[in-house]
Coordinates of C-alpha atoms and ligand atoms in Angstrom, one line a residue:
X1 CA 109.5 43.8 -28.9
X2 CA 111.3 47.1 -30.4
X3 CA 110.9 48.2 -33.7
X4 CA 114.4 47.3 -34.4
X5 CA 114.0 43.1 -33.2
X6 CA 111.2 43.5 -35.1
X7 CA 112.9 44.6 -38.3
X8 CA 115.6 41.9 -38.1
X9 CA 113.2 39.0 -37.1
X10 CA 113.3 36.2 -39.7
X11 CA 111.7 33.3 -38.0
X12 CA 108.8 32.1 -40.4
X13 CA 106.1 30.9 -38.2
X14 CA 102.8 29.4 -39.9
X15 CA 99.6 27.9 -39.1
X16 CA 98.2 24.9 -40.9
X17 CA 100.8 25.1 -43.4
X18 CA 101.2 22.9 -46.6
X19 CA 104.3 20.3 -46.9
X20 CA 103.7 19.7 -50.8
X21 CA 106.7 21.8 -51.4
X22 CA 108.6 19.9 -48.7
X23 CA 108.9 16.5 -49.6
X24 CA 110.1 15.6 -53.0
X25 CA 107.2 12.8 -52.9
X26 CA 104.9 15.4 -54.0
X27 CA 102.8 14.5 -51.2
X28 CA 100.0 16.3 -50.3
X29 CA 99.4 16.9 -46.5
X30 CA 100.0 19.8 -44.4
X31 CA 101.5 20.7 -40.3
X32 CA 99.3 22.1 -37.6
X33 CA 102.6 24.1 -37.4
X34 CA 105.7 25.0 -39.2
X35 CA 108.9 27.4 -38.2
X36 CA 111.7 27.8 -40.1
X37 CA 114.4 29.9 -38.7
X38 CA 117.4 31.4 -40.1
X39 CA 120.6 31.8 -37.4
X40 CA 121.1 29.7 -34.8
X41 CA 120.0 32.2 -32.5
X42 CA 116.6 32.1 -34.1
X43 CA 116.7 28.3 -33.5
X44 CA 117.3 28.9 -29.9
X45 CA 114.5 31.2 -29.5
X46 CA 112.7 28.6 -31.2
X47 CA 112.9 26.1 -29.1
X48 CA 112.9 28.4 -26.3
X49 CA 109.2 29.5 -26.9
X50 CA 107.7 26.1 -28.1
X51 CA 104.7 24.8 -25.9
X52 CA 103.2 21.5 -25.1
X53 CA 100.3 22.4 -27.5
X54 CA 103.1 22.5 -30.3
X55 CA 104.2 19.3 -30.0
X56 CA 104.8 16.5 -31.2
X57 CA 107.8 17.7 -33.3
X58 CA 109.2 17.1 -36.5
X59 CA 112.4 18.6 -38.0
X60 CA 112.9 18.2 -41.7
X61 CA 115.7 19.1 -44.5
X62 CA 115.0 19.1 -48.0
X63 CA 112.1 16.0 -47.4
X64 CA 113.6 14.0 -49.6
X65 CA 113.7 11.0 -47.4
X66 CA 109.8 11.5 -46.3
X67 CA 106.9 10.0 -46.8
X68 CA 103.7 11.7 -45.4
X69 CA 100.8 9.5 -44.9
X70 CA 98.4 12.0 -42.7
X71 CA 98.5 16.1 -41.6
X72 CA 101.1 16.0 -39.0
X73 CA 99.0 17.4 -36.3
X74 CA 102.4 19.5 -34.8
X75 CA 105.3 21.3 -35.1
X76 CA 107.6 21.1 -38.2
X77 CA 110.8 22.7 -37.9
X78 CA 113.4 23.2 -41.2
X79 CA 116.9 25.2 -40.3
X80 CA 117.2 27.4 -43.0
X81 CA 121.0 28.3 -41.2
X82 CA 123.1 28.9 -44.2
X83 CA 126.9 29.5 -44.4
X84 CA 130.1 28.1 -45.0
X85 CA 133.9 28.5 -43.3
X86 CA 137.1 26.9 -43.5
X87 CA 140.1 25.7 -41.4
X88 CA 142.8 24.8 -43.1
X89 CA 144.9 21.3 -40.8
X90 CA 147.7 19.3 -41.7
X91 CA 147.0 17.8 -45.0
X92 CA 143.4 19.0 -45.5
X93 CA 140.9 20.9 -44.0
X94 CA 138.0 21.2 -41.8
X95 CA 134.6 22.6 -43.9
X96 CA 131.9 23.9 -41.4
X97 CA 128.3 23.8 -43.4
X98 CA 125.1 25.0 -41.9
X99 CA 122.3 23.2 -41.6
X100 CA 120.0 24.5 -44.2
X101 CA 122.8 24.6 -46.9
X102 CA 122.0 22.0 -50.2
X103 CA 123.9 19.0 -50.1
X104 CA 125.1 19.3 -53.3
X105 CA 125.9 22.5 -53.4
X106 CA 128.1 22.0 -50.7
X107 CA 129.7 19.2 -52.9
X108 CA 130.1 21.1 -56.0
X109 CA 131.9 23.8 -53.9
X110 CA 134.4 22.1 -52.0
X111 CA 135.2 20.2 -55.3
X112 CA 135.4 23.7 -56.7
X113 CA 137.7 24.8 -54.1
X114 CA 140.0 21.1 -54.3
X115 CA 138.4 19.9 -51.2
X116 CA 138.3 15.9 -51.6
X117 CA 136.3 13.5 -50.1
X118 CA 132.7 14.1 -50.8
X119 CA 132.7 13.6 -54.4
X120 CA 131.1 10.2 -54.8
X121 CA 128.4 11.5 -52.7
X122 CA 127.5 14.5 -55.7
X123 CA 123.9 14.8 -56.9
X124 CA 122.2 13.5 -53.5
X125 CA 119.0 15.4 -52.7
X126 CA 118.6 16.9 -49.9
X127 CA 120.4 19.4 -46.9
X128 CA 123.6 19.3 -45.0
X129 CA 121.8 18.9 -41.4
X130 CA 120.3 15.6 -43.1
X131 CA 123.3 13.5 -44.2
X132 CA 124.5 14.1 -40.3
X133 CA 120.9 12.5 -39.5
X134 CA 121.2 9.8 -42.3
X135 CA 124.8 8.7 -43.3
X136 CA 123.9 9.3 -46.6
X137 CA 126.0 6.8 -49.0
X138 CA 126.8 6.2 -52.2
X139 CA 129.2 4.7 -54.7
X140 CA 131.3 3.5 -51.8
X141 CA 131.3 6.8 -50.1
X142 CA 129.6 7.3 -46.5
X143 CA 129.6 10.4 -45.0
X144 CA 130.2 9.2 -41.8
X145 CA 133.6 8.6 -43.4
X146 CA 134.1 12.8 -43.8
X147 CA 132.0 13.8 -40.6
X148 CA 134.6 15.7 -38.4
X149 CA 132.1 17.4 -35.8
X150 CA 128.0 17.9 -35.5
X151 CA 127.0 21.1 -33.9
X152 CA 123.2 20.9 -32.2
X153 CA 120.9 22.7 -30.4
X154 CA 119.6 20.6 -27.6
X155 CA 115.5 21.0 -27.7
X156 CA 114.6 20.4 -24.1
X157 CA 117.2 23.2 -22.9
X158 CA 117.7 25.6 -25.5
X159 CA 121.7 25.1 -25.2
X160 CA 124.3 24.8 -27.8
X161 CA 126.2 21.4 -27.6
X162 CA 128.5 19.1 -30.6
X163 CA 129.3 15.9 -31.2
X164 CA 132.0 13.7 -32.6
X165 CA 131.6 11.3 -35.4
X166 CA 132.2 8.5 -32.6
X167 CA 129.1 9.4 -30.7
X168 CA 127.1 10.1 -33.3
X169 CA 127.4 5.9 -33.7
X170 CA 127.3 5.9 -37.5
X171 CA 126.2 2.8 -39.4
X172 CA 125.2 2.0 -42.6
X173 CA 122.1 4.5 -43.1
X174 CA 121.8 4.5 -39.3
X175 CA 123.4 7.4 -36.4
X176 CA 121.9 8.2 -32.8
X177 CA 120.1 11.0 -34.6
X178 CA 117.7 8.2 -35.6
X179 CA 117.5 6.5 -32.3
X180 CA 117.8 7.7 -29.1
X181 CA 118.6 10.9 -30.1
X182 CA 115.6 11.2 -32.4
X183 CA 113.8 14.6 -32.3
X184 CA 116.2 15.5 -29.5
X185 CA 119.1 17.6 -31.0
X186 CA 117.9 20.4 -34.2
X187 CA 121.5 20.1 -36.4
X188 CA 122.6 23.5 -36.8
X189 CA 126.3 23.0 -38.3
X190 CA 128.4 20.0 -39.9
X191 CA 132.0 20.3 -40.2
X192 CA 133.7 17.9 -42.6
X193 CA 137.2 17.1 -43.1
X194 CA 138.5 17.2 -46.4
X195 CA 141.4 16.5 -48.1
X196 CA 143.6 18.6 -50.1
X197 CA 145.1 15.9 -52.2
X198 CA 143.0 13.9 -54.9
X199 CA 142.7 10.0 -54.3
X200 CA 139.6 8.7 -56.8
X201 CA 137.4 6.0 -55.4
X202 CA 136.1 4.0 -58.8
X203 CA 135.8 0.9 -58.0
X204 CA 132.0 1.2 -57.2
X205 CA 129.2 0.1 -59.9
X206 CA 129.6 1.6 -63.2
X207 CA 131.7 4.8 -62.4
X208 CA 134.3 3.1 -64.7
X209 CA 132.3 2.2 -67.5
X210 CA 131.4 5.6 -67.2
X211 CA 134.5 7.5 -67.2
X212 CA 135.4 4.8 -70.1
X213 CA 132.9 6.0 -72.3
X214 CA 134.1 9.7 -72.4
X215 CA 137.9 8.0 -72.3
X216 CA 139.0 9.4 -69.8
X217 CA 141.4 6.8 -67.2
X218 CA 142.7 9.0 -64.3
X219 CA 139.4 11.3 -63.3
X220 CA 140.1 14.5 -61.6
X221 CA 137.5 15.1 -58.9
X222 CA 134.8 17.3 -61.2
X223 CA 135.6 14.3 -64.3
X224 CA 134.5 11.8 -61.5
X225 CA 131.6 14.3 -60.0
X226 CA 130.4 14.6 -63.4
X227 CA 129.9 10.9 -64.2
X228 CA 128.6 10.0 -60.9
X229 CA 125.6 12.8 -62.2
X230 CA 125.6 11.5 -65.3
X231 CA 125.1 7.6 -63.4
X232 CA 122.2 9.4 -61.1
X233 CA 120.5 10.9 -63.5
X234 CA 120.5 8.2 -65.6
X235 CA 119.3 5.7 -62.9
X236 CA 117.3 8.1 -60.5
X237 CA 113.9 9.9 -61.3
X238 CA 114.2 13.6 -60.9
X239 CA 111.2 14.4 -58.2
X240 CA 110.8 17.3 -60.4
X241 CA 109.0 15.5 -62.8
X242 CA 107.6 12.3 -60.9
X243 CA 108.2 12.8 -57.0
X244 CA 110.2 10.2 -55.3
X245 CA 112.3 9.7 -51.9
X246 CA 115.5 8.0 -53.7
X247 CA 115.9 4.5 -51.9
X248 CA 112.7 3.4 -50.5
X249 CA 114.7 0.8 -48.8
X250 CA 117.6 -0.4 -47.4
X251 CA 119.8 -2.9 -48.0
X252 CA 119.5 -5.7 -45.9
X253 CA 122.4 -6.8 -44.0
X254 CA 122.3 -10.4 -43.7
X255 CA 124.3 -13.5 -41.7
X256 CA 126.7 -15.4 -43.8
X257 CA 124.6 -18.7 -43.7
X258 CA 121.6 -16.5 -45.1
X259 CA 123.8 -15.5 -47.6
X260 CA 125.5 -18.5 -48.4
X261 CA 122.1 -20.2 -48.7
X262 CA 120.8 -17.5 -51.6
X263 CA 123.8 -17.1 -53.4
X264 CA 123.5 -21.5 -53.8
X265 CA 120.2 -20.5 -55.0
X266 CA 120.6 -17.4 -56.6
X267 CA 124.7 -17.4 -58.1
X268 CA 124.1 -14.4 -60.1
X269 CA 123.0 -12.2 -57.0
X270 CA 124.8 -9.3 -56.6
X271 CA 126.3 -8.7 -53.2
X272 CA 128.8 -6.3 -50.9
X273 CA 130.8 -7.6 -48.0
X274 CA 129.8 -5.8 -44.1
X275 CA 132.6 -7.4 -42.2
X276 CA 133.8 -11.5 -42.1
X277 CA 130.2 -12.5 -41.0
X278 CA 127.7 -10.4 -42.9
X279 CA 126.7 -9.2 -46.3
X280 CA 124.4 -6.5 -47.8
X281 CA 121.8 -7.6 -50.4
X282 CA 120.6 -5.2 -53.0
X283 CA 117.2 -4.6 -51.9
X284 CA 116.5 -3.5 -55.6
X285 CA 118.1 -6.7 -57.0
X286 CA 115.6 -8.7 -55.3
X287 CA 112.9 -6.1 -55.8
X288 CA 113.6 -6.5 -59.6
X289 CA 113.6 -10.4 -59.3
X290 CA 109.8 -10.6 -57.7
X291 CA 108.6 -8.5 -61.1
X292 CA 108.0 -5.3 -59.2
X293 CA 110.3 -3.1 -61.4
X294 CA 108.0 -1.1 -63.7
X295 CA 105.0 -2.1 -62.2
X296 CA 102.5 0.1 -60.7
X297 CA 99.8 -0.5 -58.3
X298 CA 97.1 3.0 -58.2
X299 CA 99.0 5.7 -58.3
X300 CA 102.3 4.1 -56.5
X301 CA 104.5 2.7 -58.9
X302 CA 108.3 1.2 -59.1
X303 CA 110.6 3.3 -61.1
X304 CA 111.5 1.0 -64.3
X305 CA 115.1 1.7 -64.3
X306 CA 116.3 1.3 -60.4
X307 CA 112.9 -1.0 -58.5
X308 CA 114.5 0.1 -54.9
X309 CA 113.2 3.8 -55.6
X310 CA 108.8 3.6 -55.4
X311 CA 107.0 7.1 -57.2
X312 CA 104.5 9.1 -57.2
X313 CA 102.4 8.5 -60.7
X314 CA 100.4 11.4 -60.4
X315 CA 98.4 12.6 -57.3
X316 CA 99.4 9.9 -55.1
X317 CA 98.5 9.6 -51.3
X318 CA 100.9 8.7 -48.9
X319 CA 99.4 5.6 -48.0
X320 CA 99.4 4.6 -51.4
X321 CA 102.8 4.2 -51.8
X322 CA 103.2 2.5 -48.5
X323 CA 100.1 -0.1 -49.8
X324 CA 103.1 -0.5 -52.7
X325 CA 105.7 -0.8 -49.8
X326 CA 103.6 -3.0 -48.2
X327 CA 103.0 -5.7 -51.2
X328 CA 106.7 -5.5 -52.1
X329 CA 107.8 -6.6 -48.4
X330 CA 105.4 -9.2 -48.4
X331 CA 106.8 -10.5 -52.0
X332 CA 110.7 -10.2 -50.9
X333 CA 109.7 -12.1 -47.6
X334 CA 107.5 -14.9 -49.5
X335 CA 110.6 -15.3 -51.9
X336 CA 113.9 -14.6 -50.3
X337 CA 113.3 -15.2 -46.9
X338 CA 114.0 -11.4 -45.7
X339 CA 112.3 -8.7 -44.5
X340 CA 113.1 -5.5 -46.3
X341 CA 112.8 -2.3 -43.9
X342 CA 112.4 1.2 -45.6
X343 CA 114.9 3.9 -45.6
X344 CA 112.4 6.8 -46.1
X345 CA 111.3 7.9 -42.6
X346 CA 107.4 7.2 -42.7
X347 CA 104.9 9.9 -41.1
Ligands
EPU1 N1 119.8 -4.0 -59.3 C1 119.0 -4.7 -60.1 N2 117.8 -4.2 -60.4 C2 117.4 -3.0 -59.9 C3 118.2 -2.3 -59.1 C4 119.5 -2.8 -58.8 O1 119.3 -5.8 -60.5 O2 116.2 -2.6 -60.2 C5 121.2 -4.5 -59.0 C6 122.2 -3.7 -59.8 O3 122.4 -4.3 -61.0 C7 123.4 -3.9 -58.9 C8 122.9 -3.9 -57.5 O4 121.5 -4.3 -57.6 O5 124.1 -5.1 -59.2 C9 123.0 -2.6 -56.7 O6 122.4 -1.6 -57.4 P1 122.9 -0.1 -57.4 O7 124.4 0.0 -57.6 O8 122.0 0.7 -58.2 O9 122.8 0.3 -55.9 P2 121.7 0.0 -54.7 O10 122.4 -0.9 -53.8 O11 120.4 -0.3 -55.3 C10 122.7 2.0 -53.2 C11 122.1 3.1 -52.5 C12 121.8 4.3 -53.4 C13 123.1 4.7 -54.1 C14 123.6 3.4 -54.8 C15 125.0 3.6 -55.5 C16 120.9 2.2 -50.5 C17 119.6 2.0 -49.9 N3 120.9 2.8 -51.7 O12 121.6 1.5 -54.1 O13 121.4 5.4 -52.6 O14 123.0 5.7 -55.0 O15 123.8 2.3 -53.9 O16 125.9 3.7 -54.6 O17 122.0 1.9 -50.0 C18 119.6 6.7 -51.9 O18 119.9 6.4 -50.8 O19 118.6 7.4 -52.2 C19 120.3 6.1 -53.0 C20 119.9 6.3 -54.3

């Protein structure tokens, strides 16, 4: 290598490396290996020079939707690709993110800018490659509903390739990036298609009660960015101060007899319509209704305002959260009749 490749090489590459920093658990545990490149060149020659010996692979974002129960005995790889461009279309326009960029950064910009569509979604941890990866959702956003185009770098071949929000097969929390395309494909750019003209979604949970309190009626995208905040911050731990993955769980999705036979039992139970045959469950609801909200077991505990969300008291292991996990599943089962299945991707 010249003196020059040399200067301009970025690619951090370390050896038995610490994840504390990476997951907003808190979670101590380390990687045999961990690369973090820069430019999507960088994540070519990465994958380019990676060996049997380095694998098996794991490619995080802002690990705020992981839970590390061991030393992952390979490769972790984190796009720190950064950048933002614009195409202006009929009516809207298309925002290209990198990777590595903050998710809600990215939000607070293209809000900024009077780019509309990703409001609701303000104030979720975590980076841009990720929501591709997760369909992050909240307050009756998805972003599956704003994904235009995924850009990858395909890890067996080194080669550049995209995909279209129909084949990335986007469900509720779920895409291919989380099933058969799983460790495949390292996310180097999403693009997102905005619009350029305002329409509020407040129907969700307490957005209104919200915007009510500070009077205001007809939100302008930062009024209703700044409430959704003010709902998350209100609700949510920050991982700053007692680490946490956000949902531990998802919602389960279940048959209209299942649902029908709950709500006899349960009339209060809160509830959201899939399609004509199914409905989601608030996993927290029922959480909340087996006593768990609060509660603690070791150093695992249940945040006491929102039970879907499990923390880290203090020096926590990752198998002591998943022991917590583990007792709530079996009390959700013993009482509702459902298996919950966590949202936080389990190492
Ligand atoms: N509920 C309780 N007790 C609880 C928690 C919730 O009774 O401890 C009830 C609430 O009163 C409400 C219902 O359950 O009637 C739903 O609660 P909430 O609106 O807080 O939403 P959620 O279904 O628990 C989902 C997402 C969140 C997202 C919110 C708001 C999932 C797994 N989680 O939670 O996403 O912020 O809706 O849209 O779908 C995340 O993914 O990390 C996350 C926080």
């Amino acid at each position: 290598m010249n003196k020059k490749t040399k200067a301009k090489r970025k690619v951090k590459d370390f050896r038995n490396y610490s994840l504390t920093q990476h997951n907003t658990f808190g979670i101590s545990a380390g990687c045999s290996r961990f690369i973090e490149f820069s430019t999507v060149a960088e994540a070519k020659e990465t994958v380019k020079n990676l060996k049997q010996t380095d694998m098996p692979l794991l490619i995080i974002g802002g690990g705020s939707n992981l839970l590390l129960t061991k030393d992952f005995q390979g490769t972790v790889l984190h796009s720190a690709i950064k950048g933002i461009s614009t195409t202006f279309i009929d009516g809207g326009v298309l925002v290209r993110v990198a990777s590595g960029e903050v998710w809600d950064d990215t939000v607070a910009y293209c809000v900024q800018n009077g780019w509309y569509g990703m409001e609701n979604l303000s104030h979720i941890p975590g980076e841009v490659g990720a929501t591709a990866v997760q369909n992050i959702g909240a307050y009756g956003t998805e972003v599956k509903d704003i994904i235009y185009k995924v850009e990858a770098i395909e890890i067996a071949t080194g080669k550049s390739c995209f995909f279209t929000n129909e084949e990335c097969e986007y469900s509720y929390r779920q895409s291919r990036f989380k099933k058969d395309w799983k460790d495949k494909y390292i996310i180097t750019h999403v693009t997102y298609r905005l619009s350029t003209i305002f329409n509020s979604h407040l129907e969700y949970g307490n957005i209104r009660k919200e915007l009510d309190k500070e009077g205001i009626e007809h939100p302008t995208a930062m009024q209703l960015r700044n409430a959704i905040i003010k709902i998350r911050e209100d609700k949510l731990p920050d991982p700053k101060i007692e680490g946490n993955a956000g949902s531990f769980f998802m919602n389960p999705v279940v048959s209209m007899e299942k649902f029908n036979e709950l709500l006899a039992e349960y009339p209060e139970m809160p509830h959201y319509e899939v399609d004509e045959d199914h409905e989601k469950i608030p996993a927290g609801w029922m959480i909340d209704q087996c006593g768990w909200k609060g509660k603690s077991l070791g150093r695992a505990g249940v945040h006491s305002k929102q039970a879907l969300v499990l923390v880290n008291k203090g020096g926590a292991t990752g198998n002591d959260i998943v022991c917590l996990c583990d007792h709530i599943r079996k009390d959700v089962q013993d009482k509702f009749g459902i298996d919950i299945h966590p949202e936080v991707n389990i190492i």
